[in-house]
PDB file of C-alpha atoms in Angstrom:
ATOM      1  CA  UNK A   1      -8.864  28.325   8.532  1.00  0.00           C
ATOM      2  CA  UNK A   2      -8.850  24.594   9.623  1.00  0.00           C
ATOM      3  CA  UNK A   3     -11.708  23.814   7.348  1.00  0.00           C
ATOM      4  CA  UNK A   4     -10.169  24.980   4.299  1.00  0.00           C
ATOM      5  CA  UNK A   5      -6.787  23.047   5.177  1.00  0.00           C
ATOM      6  CA  UNK A   6      -8.849  19.567   5.625  1.00  0.00           C
ATOM      7  CA  UNK A   7     -10.202  20.171   2.564  1.00  0.00           C
ATOM      8  CA  UNK A   8      -6.587  20.676   0.800  1.00  0.00           C
ATOM      9  CA  UNK A   9      -5.280  17.766   2.221  1.00  0.00           C
ATOM     10  CA  UNK A  10      -8.179  15.546   1.303  1.00  0.00           C
ATOM     11  CA  UNK A  11      -7.778  16.544  -2.723  1.00  0.00           C
ATOM     12  CA  UNK A  12      -4.622  15.255  -2.389  1.00  0.00           C
ATOM     13  CA  UNK A  13      -5.487  12.092  -0.881  1.00  0.00           C
ATOM     14  CA  UNK A  14      -7.737   9.005  -1.158  1.00  0.00           C
ATOM     15  CA  UNK A  15     -10.584  10.719  -0.075  1.00  0.00           C
ATOM     16  CA  UNK A  16     -14.362  10.197  -0.667  1.00  0.00           C
ATOM     17  CA  UNK A  17     -17.743  12.018   0.598  1.00  0.00           C
ATOM     18  CA  UNK A  18     -20.982   9.920   1.638  1.00  0.00           C
ATOM     19  CA  UNK A  19     -23.951  10.993   0.430  1.00  0.00           C
ATOM     20  CA  UNK A  20     -25.187  11.342   4.334  1.00  0.00           C
ATOM     21  CA  UNK A  21     -22.102  13.826   4.964  1.00  0.00           C
ATOM     22  CA  UNK A  22     -23.040  16.109   1.692  1.00  0.00           C
ATOM     23  CA  UNK A  23     -26.752  16.018   2.802  1.00  0.00           C
ATOM     24  CA  UNK A  24     -25.624  17.219   6.532  1.00  0.00           C
ATOM     25  CA  UNK A  25     -23.870  19.868   5.298  1.00  0.00           C
ATOM     26  CA  UNK A  26     -26.749  20.864   3.255  1.00  0.00           C
ATOM     27  CA  UNK A  27     -28.764  20.988   6.669  1.00  0.00           C
ATOM     28  CA  UNK A  28     -26.262  22.784   8.844  1.00  0.00           C
ATOM     29  CA  UNK A  29     -25.670  25.807   6.241  1.00  0.00           C
ATOM     30  CA  UNK A  30     -28.803  26.037   4.948  1.00  0.00           C
ATOM     31  CA  UNK A  31     -30.925  26.176   8.082  1.00  0.00           C
ATOM     32  CA  UNK A  32     -28.569  26.944  10.940  1.00  0.00           C
ATOM     33  CA  UNK A  33     -25.740  29.137   9.037  1.00  0.00           C
ATOM     34  CA  UNK A  34     -28.290  31.026   6.754  1.00  0.00           C
ATOM     35  CA  UNK A  35     -26.227  30.047   3.657  1.00  0.00           C
ATOM     36  CA  UNK A  36     -28.705  30.273   0.323  1.00  0.00           C
ATOM     37  CA  UNK A  37     -29.634  26.766  -0.567  1.00  0.00           C
ATOM     38  CA  UNK A  38     -28.465  27.531  -4.337  1.00  0.00           C
ATOM     39  CA  UNK A  39     -24.988  28.263  -3.289  1.00  0.00           C
ATOM     40  CA  UNK A  40     -24.908  25.543  -0.873  1.00  0.00           C
ATOM     41  CA  UNK A  41     -26.099  23.190  -3.761  1.00  0.00           C
ATOM     42  CA  UNK A  42     -23.249  24.588  -6.312  1.00  0.00           C
ATOM     43  CA  UNK A  43     -20.890  23.800  -3.068  1.00  0.00           C
ATOM     44  CA  UNK A  44     -22.079  20.307  -2.954  1.00  0.00           C
ATOM     45  CA  UNK A  45     -22.184  19.582  -6.629  1.00  0.00           C
ATOM     46  CA  UNK A  46     -18.501  21.186  -6.834  1.00  0.00           C
ATOM     47  CA  UNK A  47     -17.403  18.271  -4.421  1.00  0.00           C
ATOM     48  CA  UNK A  48     -19.090  15.849  -6.166  1.00  0.00           C
ATOM     49  CA  UNK A  49     -16.927  16.766  -9.188  1.00  0.00           C
ATOM     50  CA  UNK A  50     -13.917  16.417  -7.255  1.00  0.00           C
ATOM     51  CA  UNK A  51     -14.328  13.456  -4.658  1.00  0.00           C
ATOM     52  CA  UNK A  52     -15.961  10.139  -5.482  1.00  0.00           C
ATOM     53  CA  UNK A  53     -19.268   9.690  -3.423  1.00  0.00           C
ATOM     54  CA  UNK A  54     -20.985   6.500  -2.145  1.00  0.00           C
ATOM     55  CA  UNK A  55     -23.767   5.972   0.005  1.00  0.00           C
ATOM     56  CA  UNK A  56     -22.732   5.090   3.497  1.00  0.00           C
ATOM     57  CA  UNK A  57     -22.841   1.176   3.918  1.00  0.00           C
ATOM     58  CA  UNK A  58     -22.955  -0.408   7.589  1.00  0.00           C
ATOM     59  CA  UNK A  59     -19.157  -1.528   6.779  1.00  0.00           C
ATOM     60  CA  UNK A  60     -18.141   1.919   6.026  1.00  0.00           C
ATOM     61  CA  UNK A  61     -19.621   3.316   9.325  1.00  0.00           C
ATOM     62  CA  UNK A  62     -17.596   0.718  11.209  1.00  0.00           C
ATOM     63  CA  UNK A  63     -14.513   1.404   9.316  1.00  0.00           C
ATOM     64  CA  UNK A  64     -15.082   5.237   9.817  1.00  0.00           C
ATOM     65  CA  UNK A  65     -15.558   4.452  13.687  1.00  0.00           C
ATOM     66  CA  UNK A  66     -12.255   2.624  13.862  1.00  0.00           C
ATOM     67  CA  UNK A  67     -10.868   5.224  12.171  1.00  0.00           C
ATOM     68  CA  UNK A  68     -11.402   7.830  14.753  1.00  0.00           C
ATOM     69  CA  UNK A  69     -10.535   5.655  17.513  1.00  0.00           C
ATOM     70  CA  UNK A  70      -7.377   4.934  15.952  1.00  0.00           C
ATOM     71  CA  UNK A  71      -6.258   8.452  14.902  1.00  0.00           C
ATOM     72  CA  UNK A  72      -8.608  10.656  17.013  1.00  0.00           C
TER      73      UNK A  72
END
């Protein structure tokens, strides 16, 4: 599964998560995919234990957009 491969690579690299991304994950999996909120929250807590988590600043969003444009 591609998502699992991406997460495996993220663990081995210098990866951070934003609070916005975690919130969007929670929304999608609970509202659209039907995952129980308790399970989704457990997953988010697990990721926060593994990855540094930050609030996205305007500079962070600009950097992310640049990286997407450079690396597709």
